[in-house]
Coordinates of N, CA, C and O in Angstrom, one line a residue:
M279 N -30.4 -35.7 -48.5 CA -31.6 -35.6 -49.3 C -32.4 -34.4 -48.9 O -32.9 -33.7 -49.8
K280 N -32.5 -34.0 -47.6 CA -33.3 -32.9 -47.3 C -32.6 -31.6 -47.9 O -33.3 -30.7 -48.3
R281 N -31.3 -31.5 -47.9 CA -30.6 -30.4 -48.4 C -30.9 -30.2 -49.9 O -31.2 -29.1 -50.4
R282 N -30.9 -31.3 -50.6 CA -31.2 -31.3 -52.1 C -32.7 -30.8 -52.3 O -32.9 -30.0 -53.2
L283 N -33.6 -31.3 -51.5 CA -35.0 -30.9 -51.6 C -35.1 -29.4 -51.3 O -35.8 -28.7 -52.0
L284 N -34.4 -28.9 -50.3 CA -34.5 -27.5 -49.9 C -33.9 -26.7 -51.0 O -34.4 -25.6 -51.4
I285 N -32.8 -27.1 -51.6 CA -32.2 -26.4 -52.7 C -33.1 -26.4 -53.9 O -33.3 -25.3 -54.5
A286 N -33.7 -27.5 -54.2 CA -34.7 -27.5 -55.3 C -35.9 -26.6 -55.1 O -36.3 -25.9 -56.0
M287 N -36.4 -26.5 -53.9 CA -37.5 -25.6 -53.6 C -37.0 -24.2 -53.7 O -37.8 -23.3 -54.2
T288 N -35.9 -23.9 -53.2 CA -35.3 -22.6 -53.3 C -35.1 -22.1 -54.7 O -35.4 -21.0 -55.1
V289 N -34.5 -23.0 -55.5 CA -34.3 -22.7 -56.9 C -35.6 -22.3 -57.6 O -35.7 -21.4 -58.5
A290 N -36.7 -22.9 -57.2 CA -38.0 -22.6 -57.8 C -38.5 -21.3 -57.4 O -39.2 -20.6 -58.1
L291 N -38.2 -20.8 -56.2 CA -38.6 -19.6 -55.6 C -37.7 -18.4 -55.9 O -38.2 -17.2 -56.1
V292 N -36.4 -18.6 -56.0 CA -35.5 -17.5 -56.1 C -35.6 -16.6 -57.4 O -35.5 -15.4 -57.3
P293 N -35.9 -17.2 -58.5 CA -36.0 -16.3 -59.7 C -37.0 -15.1 -59.5 O -36.6 -14.0 -59.9
A294 N -38.1 -15.3 -58.9 CA -39.0 -14.2 -58.7 C -38.4 -13.2 -57.7 O -38.5 -12.0 -57.9
L295 N -37.7 -13.7 -56.7 CA -37.1 -12.9 -55.7 C -35.9 -12.1 -56.3 O -35.8 -10.9 -56.0
L296 N -35.1 -12.8 -57.1 CA -33.9 -12.2 -57.7 C -34.3 -11.0 -58.5 O -33.7 -10.0 -58.5
W297 N -35.3 -11.2 -59.3 CA -35.7 -10.2 -60.3 C -36.6 -9.1 -59.7 O -36.9 -8.1 -60.3
A298 N -37.0 -9.3 -58.4 CA -37.8 -8.3 -57.7 C -36.9 -7.2 -57.3 O -37.4 -6.1 -57.0
V299 N -35.6 -7.4 -57.2 CA -34.6 -6.4 -56.8 C -34.0 -5.8 -58.1 O -34.1 -6.4 -59.2
D300 N -33.4 -4.7 -58.0 CA -32.7 -4.1 -59.2 C -31.6 -5.1 -59.7 O -30.8 -5.6 -58.9
T301 N -31.5 -5.2 -61.0 CA -30.5 -6.0 -61.6 C -29.7 -5.1 -62.5 O -30.2 -4.1 -63.1
L302 N -28.4 -5.5 -62.8 CA -27.6 -4.8 -63.7 C -27.1 -5.8 -64.7 O -26.8 -7.0 -64.4
T303 N -26.9 -5.4 -65.9 CA -26.3 -6.2 -67.0 C -24.9 -5.8 -67.2 O -24.6 -4.6 -67.3
H304 N -24.0 -6.8 -67.3 CA -22.6 -6.6 -67.4 C -22.1 -7.3 -68.7 O -22.5 -8.4 -69.0
M305 N -21.3 -6.5 -69.4 CA -20.7 -7.1 -70.7 C -19.2 -7.0 -70.7 O -18.7 -6.1 -70.2
N306 N -18.6 -8.1 -71.2 CA -17.1 -8.1 -71.2 C -16.6 -7.1 -72.2 O -17.4 -6.6 -73.1
G307 N -15.3 -6.8 -72.1 CA -14.7 -5.7 -72.9 C -14.8 -5.9 -74.4 O -14.8 -4.9 -75.2
T308 N -14.9 -7.1 -74.9 CA -14.9 -7.4 -76.3 C -16.4 -7.6 -76.8 O -16.6 -8.0 -77.9
R309 N -17.3 -7.3 -75.9 CA -18.7 -7.3 -76.3 C -19.2 -8.7 -76.8 O -20.0 -8.8 -77.7
Q310 N -18.6 -9.8 -76.2 CA -19.0 -11.1 -76.6 C -19.9 -11.9 -75.7 O -20.4 -12.9 -76.1
V311 N -20.1 -11.4 -74.5 CA -21.0 -12.1 -73.5 C -21.5 -11.1 -72.5 O -20.8 -10.1 -72.2
V312 N -22.7 -11.3 -72.0 CA -23.3 -10.5 -71.0 C -23.9 -11.4 -69.9 O -24.3 -12.6 -70.2
L313 N -24.0 -10.9 -68.7 CA -24.8 -11.5 -67.6 C -25.5 -10.5 -66.8 O -25.1 -9.3 -66.8
S314 N -26.6 -10.9 -66.2 CA -27.4 -10.0 -65.4 C -27.3 -10.5 -64.0 O -27.4 -11.7 -63.7
A315 N -27.1 -9.6 -63.0 CA -26.9 -9.9 -61.6 C -27.6 -8.8 -60.8 O -27.8 -7.7 -61.2
P316 N -28.0 -9.2 -59.6 CA -28.6 -8.2 -58.7 C -27.6 -7.0 -58.5 O -26.4 -7.2 -58.5
A317 N -28.1 -5.8 -58.4 CA -27.3 -4.6 -58.2 C -26.4 -4.7 -57.0 O -25.3 -4.0 -57.0
T318 N -26.7 -5.5 -56.1 CA -25.8 -5.7 -54.9 C -24.6 -6.5 -55.1 O -23.7 -6.6 -54.3
W319 N -24.6 -7.2 -56.3 CA -23.4 -8.1 -56.6 C -22.3 -7.2 -57.2 O -22.5 -6.2 -57.8
E320 N -21.0 -7.6 -56.9 CA -19.9 -6.9 -57.4 C -19.5 -7.6 -58.7 O -19.2 -8.8 -58.8
A321 N -19.4 -6.8 -59.8 CA -19.1 -7.3 -61.1 C -17.7 -6.8 -61.5 O -17.2 -5.7 -61.1
R322 N -17.1 -7.6 -62.4 CA -15.8 -7.2 -63.0 C -15.8 -7.6 -64.4 O -16.2 -8.7 -64.8
T323 N -15.3 -6.8 -65.3 CA -15.2 -7.1 -66.7 C -13.8 -6.9 -67.2 O -13.1 -5.9 -66.8
E324 N -13.4 -7.7 -68.1 CA -12.1 -7.6 -68.8 C -12.4 -7.9 -70.2 O -13.5 -8.3 -70.6
P325 N -11.3 -7.8 -71.1 CA -11.6 -8.1 -72.5 C -12.3 -9.4 -72.8 O -13.2 -9.5 -73.6
Y326 N -11.9 -10.5 -72.1 CA -12.5 -11.8 -72.4 C -13.1 -12.5 -71.2 O -13.3 -13.7 -71.2
V327 N -13.4 -11.7 -70.2 CA -14.0 -12.3 -69.0 C -15.1 -11.3 -68.5 O -14.9 -10.1 -68.5
V328 N -16.1 -11.9 -67.9 CA -17.1 -11.1 -67.1 C -17.4 -12.0 -65.9 O -17.6 -13.2 -66.0
S329 N -17.4 -11.3 -64.7 CA -17.8 -12.1 -63.5 C -18.6 -11.3 -62.5 O -18.5 -10.0 -62.6
A330 N -19.3 -11.9 -61.7 CA -20.1 -11.2 -60.7 C -20.1 -12.1 -59.4 O -20.3 -13.3 -59.5
S331 N -19.9 -11.4 -58.3 CA -19.9 -12.1 -57.0 C -21.0 -11.6 -56.1 O -21.2 -10.4 -56.0
A332 N -21.6 -12.5 -55.3 CA -22.6 -12.1 -54.3 C -21.9 -11.2 -53.3 O -20.7 -11.4 -53.1
P333 N -22.7 -10.4 -52.5 CA -22.1 -9.7 -51.4 C -21.5 -10.7 -50.4 O -22.0 -11.8 -50.3
S334 N -20.4 -10.3 -49.8 CA -19.6 -11.3 -49.0 C -20.4 -11.9 -47.8 O -20.3 -13.1 -47.6
E335 N -21.1 -11.1 -47.1 CA -21.8 -11.6 -45.9 C -20.9 -12.5 -45.0 O -21.3 -13.5 -44.4
G336 N -19.6 -12.2 -44.9 CA -18.6 -12.9 -44.1 C -18.1 -14.2 -44.7 O -17.4 -14.9 -44.1
D337 N -18.5 -14.5 -45.9 CA -18.1 -15.7 -46.6 C -16.6 -15.6 -46.9 O -16.1 -14.6 -47.3
A338 N -15.9 -16.7 -46.8 CA -14.5 -16.8 -47.3 C -14.5 -16.6 -48.8 O -13.5 -16.1 -49.4
Y339 N -15.5 -17.2 -49.5 CA -15.6 -17.1 -50.9 C -17.1 -17.0 -51.2 O -17.8 -18.0 -51.2
P340 N -17.6 -15.8 -51.6 CA -19.0 -15.7 -51.9 C -19.4 -16.4 -53.2 O -18.5 -16.5 -54.0
P341 N -20.6 -16.8 -53.4 CA -21.0 -17.4 -54.6 C -20.6 -16.4 -55.8 O -20.8 -15.2 -55.7
T342 N -20.0 -17.0 -56.8 CA -19.5 -16.2 -57.9 C -19.9 -16.9 -59.3 O -19.9 -18.1 -59.4
V343 N -20.2 -16.1 -60.2 CA -20.5 -16.5 -61.6 C -19.5 -15.8 -62.5 O -19.3 -14.6 -62.4
S344 N -18.8 -16.6 -63.4 CA -17.9 -16.0 -64.3 C -18.0 -16.7 -65.7 O -18.5 -17.8 -65.8
V345 N -17.7 -15.9 -66.7 CA -17.7 -16.4 -68.0 C -16.4 -16.0 -68.7 O -16.0 -14.9 -68.7
L346 N -15.8 -17.0 -69.3 CA -14.5 -16.8 -70.1 C -14.9 -17.0 -71.5 O -15.5 -18.0 -71.9
V347 N -14.4 -16.1 -72.4 CA -14.6 -16.3 -73.8 C -13.2 -16.6 -74.4 O -12.3 -15.8 -74.2
E348 N -13.0 -17.7 -75.0 CA -11.7 -18.1 -75.4 C -11.6 -18.5 -76.9 O -12.5 -19.2 -77.4
A349 N -10.6 -18.0 -77.6 CA -10.4 -18.4 -79.0 C -9.9 -19.9 -79.0 O -9.1 -20.3 -78.2
V350 N -10.5 -20.7 -79.9 CA -10.1 -22.1 -80.0 C -9.7 -22.4 -81.4 O -10.2 -21.8 -82.4
S351 N -9.0 -23.5 -81.6 CA -8.6 -23.9 -82.9 C -8.4 -25.4 -82.9 O -8.3 -26.1 -81.8
G352 N -8.2 -26.0 -84.0 CA -7.9 -27.5 -84.1 C -9.0 -28.3 -83.5 O -10.2 -28.0 -83.6
E353 N -8.6 -29.4 -82.8 CA -9.5 -30.3 -82.2 C -10.4 -29.6 -81.1 O -11.5 -30.0 -80.9
R354 N -9.9 -28.5 -80.5 CA -10.6 -27.8 -79.5 C -11.8 -27.1 -80.0 O -12.6 -26.5 -79.3
K355 N -12.0 -27.0 -81.3 CA -13.1 -26.3 -81.9 C -14.4 -27.2 -81.9 O -15.4 -26.8 -82.2
R356 N -14.2 -28.5 -81.3 CA -15.3 -29.4 -81.2 C -15.5 -29.5 -79.7 O -14.6 -29.6 -78.9
L357 N -16.8 -29.7 -79.3 CA -17.2 -29.6 -77.9 C -16.5 -30.8 -77.0 O -16.0 -30.5 -76.0
Q358 N -16.6 -32.0 -77.5 CA -16.1 -33.1 -76.7 C -14.6 -33.1 -76.5 O -14.1 -33.2 -75.3
P359 N -13.8 -32.8 -77.5 CA -12.3 -32.6 -77.2 C -12.0 -31.5 -76.3 O -11.1 -31.5 -75.5
Y360 N -12.8 -30.4 -76.4 CA -12.6 -29.2 -75.5 C -12.9 -29.6 -74.1 O -12.1 -29.3 -73.2
M361 N -14.0 -30.3 -73.9 CA -14.4 -30.8 -72.5 C -13.3 -31.7 -72.0 O -13.0 -31.7 -70.8
K362 N -12.8 -32.6 -72.8 CA -11.8 -33.6 -72.3 C -10.6 -32.8 -71.9 O -10.0 -33.1 -70.8
A363 N -10.1 -31.8 -72.7 CA -8.9 -31.0 -72.3 C -9.2 -30.2 -71.0 O -8.3 -30.1 -70.2
M364 N -10.4 -29.7 -70.9 CA -10.8 -28.9 -69.7 C -10.8 -29.8 -68.5 O -10.3 -29.4 -67.4
Y365 N -11.3 -31.0 -68.6 CA -11.3 -31.9 -67.5 C -9.9 -32.2 -67.0 O -9.6 -32.2 -65.9
S366 N -9.0 -32.5 -68.0 CA -7.6 -32.9 -67.7 C -7.0 -31.7 -67.0 O -6.3 -31.9 -66.0
L367 N -7.1 -30.5 -67.4 CA -6.6 -29.3 -66.8 C -7.1 -29.1 -65.4 O -6.4 -28.9 -64.4
Q368 N -8.4 -29.2 -65.3 CA -9.1 -29.1 -64.0 C -8.6 -30.1 -63.0 O -8.3 -29.8 -61.8
W369 N -8.4 -31.4 -63.5 CA -8.0 -32.5 -62.6 C -6.6 -32.1 -62.1 O -6.3 -32.4 -60.9
Q370 N -5.7 -31.6 -62.9 CA -4.3 -31.3 -62.6 C -4.3 -30.1 -61.6 O -3.4 -30.1 -60.7
M371 N -5.2 -29.2 -61.7 CA -5.2 -28.0 -60.9 C -5.9 -28.2 -59.5 O -5.7 -27.3 -58.6
S372 N -6.7 -29.2 -59.4 CA -7.6 -29.3 -58.2 C -7.1 -30.4 -57.3 O -6.5 -31.4 -57.7
D373 N -7.4 -30.1 -56.0 CA -7.2 -31.1 -55.0 C -8.6 -31.8 -54.7 O -9.6 -31.1 -54.6
A374 N -8.6 -33.1 -54.6 CA -9.8 -33.9 -54.2 C -11.0 -33.6 -55.1 O -12.1 -33.5 -54.7
M375 N -10.7 -33.5 -56.4 CA -11.8 -33.3 -57.4 C -12.7 -34.5 -57.5 O -12.2 -35.6 -57.7
T376 N -14.0 -34.3 -57.4 CA -14.9 -35.4 -57.6 C -16.2 -34.9 -58.4 O -16.4 -33.7 -58.4
G377 N -16.9 -35.8 -59.0 CA -18.2 -35.6 -59.5 C -18.3 -35.1 -60.9 O -19.3 -34.8 -61.4
W378 N -17.2 -35.0 -61.7 CA -17.2 -34.6 -63.0 C -18.0 -35.6 -63.9 O -17.5 -36.7 -64.1
S379 N -19.2 -35.2 -64.3 CA -19.9 -36.1 -65.2 C -20.7 -35.3 -66.2 O -21.8 -34.9 -66.0
P380 N -20.1 -34.9 -67.3 CA -20.7 -34.0 -68.3 C -22.0 -34.6 -68.9 O -22.1 -35.8 -69.1
R381 N -22.9 -33.7 -69.2 CA -24.1 -34.2 -69.9 C -24.4 -33.1 -70.9 O -24.1 -31.9 -70.8
D382 N -25.1 -33.5 -72.0 CA -25.4 -32.6 -73.1 C -26.6 -31.7 -72.6 O -27.4 -32.1 -71.9
T383 N -26.5 -30.5 -73.2 CA -27.5 -29.5 -72.9 C -27.4 -28.5 -74.1 O -26.7 -28.7 -75.1
T384 N -28.1 -27.4 -73.9 CA -27.9 -26.2 -74.8 C -27.6 -25.0 -74.0 O -28.0 -24.9 -72.8
W385 N -26.9 -24.1 -74.6 CA -26.7 -22.8 -74.0 C -26.8 -21.7 -75.0 O -26.2 -21.7 -76.0
D386 N -27.8 -20.8 -74.8 CA -28.0 -19.7 -75.7 C -28.1 -20.1 -77.1 O -27.6 -19.5 -78.0
G387 N -28.8 -21.2 -77.3 CA -29.1 -21.7 -78.7 C -28.0 -22.6 -79.3 O -28.1 -23.1 -80.4
L388 N -26.9 -22.8 -78.5 CA -25.8 -23.6 -79.0 C -25.8 -25.0 -78.3 O -26.1 -25.1 -77.1
P389 N -25.3 -26.1 -79.0 CA -25.1 -27.3 -78.3 C -24.0 -27.0 -77.2 O -23.1 -26.3 -77.4
A390 N -24.2 -27.6 -76.1 CA -23.3 -27.4 -74.9 C -23.2 -28.6 -74.1 O -23.9 -29.6 -74.2
S391 N -22.3 -28.5 -73.1 CA -22.0 -29.6 -72.1 C -22.1 -28.9 -70.8 O -21.6 -27.8 -70.6
V392 N -22.7 -29.6 -69.8 CA -22.7 -29.0 -68.4 C -22.2 -30.1 -67.5 O -22.4 -31.3 -67.7
S393 N -21.4 -29.7 -66.5 CA -20.9 -30.7 -65.5 C -20.9 -30.0 -64.1 O -20.7 -28.8 -64.0
D394 N -21.2 -30.8 -63.1 CA -21.1 -30.3 -61.7 C -19.9 -31.1 -61.1 O -19.8 -32.3 -61.3
F395 N -19.1 -30.4 -60.4 CA -18.0 -31.1 -59.7 C -17.6 -30.3 -58.4 O -18.1 -29.2 -58.2
R396 N -16.8 -31.0 -57.6 CA -16.4 -30.5 -56.3 C -14.8 -30.6 -56.2 O -14.3 -31.5 -56.8
S397 N -14.2 -29.6 -55.6 CA -12.8 -29.7 -55.3 C -12.5 -29.0 -54.0 O -13.2 -28.1 -53.6
A398 N -11.3 -29.3 -53.5 CA -10.9 -28.6 -52.3 C -10.6 -27.2 -52.5 O -10.0 -26.8 -53.5
Y399 N -10.9 -26.4 -51.5 CA -10.6 -24.9 -51.5 C -10.2 -24.6 -50.1 O -11.0 -24.4 -49.2
G400 N -8.9 -24.7 -49.9 CA -8.4 -24.6 -48.5 C -8.9 -25.7 -47.7 O -8.8 -26.9 -48.1
D401 N -9.5 -25.4 -46.6 CA -10.1 -26.4 -45.7 C -11.6 -26.7 -46.1 O -12.2 -27.6 -45.4
A402 N -12.1 -26.1 -47.1 CA -13.5 -26.3 -47.5 C -13.6 -27.0 -48.8 O -12.6 -27.3 -49.5
M403 N -14.8 -27.2 -49.2 CA -15.0 -27.8 -50.6 C -15.8 -26.8 -51.4 O -16.8 -26.2 -51.0
M404 N -15.3 -26.6 -52.6 CA -15.9 -25.7 -53.6 C -16.7 -26.5 -54.6 O -16.3 -27.6 -55.1
N405 N -17.9 -26.1 -54.8 CA -18.8 -26.7 -55.8 C -18.9 -25.8 -57.0 O -18.9 -24.6 -56.9
T406 N -18.8 -26.5 -58.2 CA -18.8 -25.7 -59.4 C -19.8 -26.4 -60.4 O -19.8 -27.6 -60.5
R407 N -20.5 -25.5 -61.1 CA -21.3 -25.9 -62.2 C -20.7 -25.2 -63.4 O -20.6 -24.0 -63.4
V408 N -20.3 -25.9 -64.4 CA -19.6 -25.3 -65.6 C -20.4 -25.7 -66.8 O -20.8 -26.9 -67.0
I409 N -20.7 -24.7 -67.7 CA -21.4 -24.9 -68.9 C -20.4 -24.5 -70.0 O -19.9 -23.4 -69.9
V410 N -20.2 -25.3 -71.0 CA -19.3 -25.0 -72.1 C -20.0 -25.1 -73.4 O -20.7 -26.1 -73.7
A411 N -19.9 -24.1 -74.3 CA -20.4 -24.1 -75.6 C -19.4 -23.6 -76.6 O -18.5 -22.7 -76.2
I412 N -19.4 -24.0 -77.8 CA -18.5 -23.6 -78.8 C -19.2 -23.1 -80.0 O -20.2 -23.8 -80.5
E413 N -18.8 -21.9 -80.5 CA -19.4 -21.4 -81.8 C -18.3 -21.0 -82.7 O -17.5 -20.0 -82.3
G414 N -18.0 -21.7 -83.8 CA -16.9 -21.3 -84.7 C -15.6 -21.4 -83.9 O -15.2 -22.5 -83.5
D415 N -14.9 -20.3 -83.9 CA -13.6 -20.3 -83.2 C -13.6 -19.8 -81.8 O -12.6 -19.3 -81.2
T416 N -14.8 -19.8 -81.2 CA -15.0 -19.2 -79.8 C -15.6 -20.2 -78.9 O -16.6 -20.8 -79.2
A417 N -15.0 -20.4 -77.7 CA -15.5 -21.2 -76.7 C -16.0 -20.3 -75.6 O -15.4 -19.3 -75.2
Y418 N -17.2 -20.6 -75.0 CA -17.8 -19.9 -73.9 C -17.7 -20.9 -72.7 O -18.3 -22.0 -72.7
V419 N -17.1 -20.5 -71.6 CA -17.0 -21.3 -70.4 C -17.7 -20.5 -69.3 O -17.1 -19.5 -68.8
C420 N -18.8 -21.0 -68.9 CA -19.7 -20.3 -67.9 C -19.7 -21.1 -66.6 O -19.9 -22.3 -66.7
R421 N -19.3 -20.4 -65.5 CA -19.2 -21.2 -64.2 C -20.0 -20.5 -63.1 O -20.0 -19.2 -63.0
A422 N -20.6 -21.3 -62.3 CA -21.1 -20.8 -61.0 C -20.4 -21.6 -59.9 O -20.2 -22.8 -60.0
M423 N -19.9 -20.9 -58.9 CA -19.1 -21.5 -57.8 C -19.5 -21.1 -56.4 O -19.8 -19.9 -56.3
W424 N -19.5 -22.0 -55.5 CA -19.9 -21.7 -54.1 C -19.3 -22.8 -53.2 O -19.0 -23.9 -53.6
L425 N -19.1 -22.4 -51.9 CA -18.6 -23.3 -50.9 C -19.7 -24.2 -50.3 O -20.9 -23.8 -50.4
D426 N -19.3 -25.3 -49.7 CA -20.3 -26.2 -49.1 C -21.3 -25.5 -48.1 O -22.5 -25.9 -48.1
D427 N -20.8 -24.6 -47.3 CA -21.7 -24.0 -46.3 C -22.5 -22.8 -46.8 O -23.2 -22.2 -46.0
T428 N -22.6 -22.6 -48.1 CA -23.4 -21.6 -48.7 C -24.9 -21.9 -48.5 O -25.3 -23.1 -48.7
S429 N -25.6 -20.9 -48.2 CA -27.1 -21.1 -48.0 C -27.8 -21.5 -49.3 O -27.3 -21.1 -50.4
P430 N -28.8 -22.3 -49.3 CA -29.5 -22.7 -50.5 C -30.0 -21.5 -51.3 O -30.1 -21.5 -52.5
T431 N -30.4 -20.4 -50.6 CA -30.9 -19.2 -51.3 C -29.8 -18.6 -52.1 O -30.0 -18.2 -53.2
R432 N -28.6 -18.5 -51.5 CA -27.5 -17.9 -52.2 C -27.0 -18.8 -53.4 O -26.6 -18.3 -54.4
I433 N -27.1 -20.1 -53.2 CA -26.8 -21.0 -54.3 C -27.8 -20.8 -55.5 O -27.4 -20.7 -56.6
A434 N -29.0 -20.8 -55.1 CA -30.1 -20.6 -56.1 C -29.9 -19.3 -56.9 O -30.1 -19.2 -58.1
S435 N -29.5 -18.2 -56.1 CA -29.3 -16.9 -56.7 C -28.1 -17.0 -57.7 O -28.2 -16.5 -58.9
A436 N -27.0 -17.7 -57.4 CA -25.9 -17.9 -58.3 C -26.3 -18.6 -59.5 O -25.9 -18.3 -60.6
L437 N -27.1 -19.7 -59.4 CA -27.5 -20.5 -60.5 C -28.5 -19.6 -61.4 O -28.4 -19.8 -62.6
E438 N -29.2 -18.8 -60.8 CA -30.1 -17.9 -61.6 C -29.3 -16.9 -62.4 O -29.5 -16.7 -63.6
V439 N -28.2 -16.3 -61.8 CA -27.3 -15.4 -62.5 C -26.7 -16.2 -63.6 O -26.6 -15.7 -64.8
L440 N -26.2 -17.4 -63.4 CA -25.6 -18.2 -64.4 C -26.6 -18.4 -65.6 O -26.2 -18.4 -66.8
S441 N -27.9 -18.6 -65.3 CA -28.9 -18.8 -66.4 C -29.1 -17.5 -67.2 O -29.7 -17.6 -68.3
T442 N -28.6 -16.4 -66.8 CA -28.8 -15.1 -67.6 C -27.7 -14.9 -68.6 O -27.8 -14.0 -69.4
V443 N -26.6 -15.7 -68.5 CA -25.4 -15.5 -69.4 C -25.9 -15.7 -70.9 O -26.5 -16.7 -71.2
K444 N -25.6 -14.7 -71.7 CA -25.9 -14.8 -73.1 C -24.9 -14.1 -74.0 O -24.1 -13.3 -73.5
R445 N -24.9 -14.4 -75.3 CA -24.1 -13.7 -76.3 C -24.9 -12.6 -76.8 O -26.1 -12.8 -77.1
P446 N -24.4 -11.4 -76.8 CA -25.2 -10.2 -77.4 C -25.5 -10.5 -78.8 O -24.7 -11.1 -79.6
R447 N -26.7 -10.2 -79.2 CA -27.1 -10.4 -80.6 C -27.0 -9.1 -81.4 O -27.2 -8.0 -80.9
S448 N -26.7 -9.2 -82.6 CA -26.6 -8.1 -83.5 C -28.0 -7.5 -83.7 O -29.0 -8.2 -83.8
T449 N -28.1 -6.2 -83.7 CA -29.4 -5.5 -83.9 C -29.6 -5.1 -85.3 O -30.5 -4.4 -85.6
K450 N -28.8 -5.6 -86.2 CA -29.0 -5.3 -87.7 C -30.2 -6.0 -88.2 O -30.6 -7.1 -87.9

């Protein structure tokens, strides 16, 4: 309970601290999604992916935010069937997965689903928050991931970076 309270208090304070430092905006190669992260974070972009990781600080896996842009068709063009398929795949790929309980939300003006879950990562436990939204033939899968021993400040920073993920808008 104390850890959750500390995380909640940190989440309330980190946005001001995060944006007090230099931030950079990163866009994937197909110009379909952007995220903003502190300049100290390492970013990677590919045609359908953009990700940013906190500085290592000796972590086996530093907090990381990633966004996948995926073409969808058929049943997967609807949010609930897409989430069901994603859960099934995640369940098959993960060891000791727990906590998947999607709830409705919005992301960048679109109906979306968000879920928090945990799974084994070597000898540690990986925590993931995933937000999924679908627009037409495109699914956006936004994730923040961190290990159990990650500090509340670094978790809050990752969640703040996750909150910056957006679709670029046309300037026409």
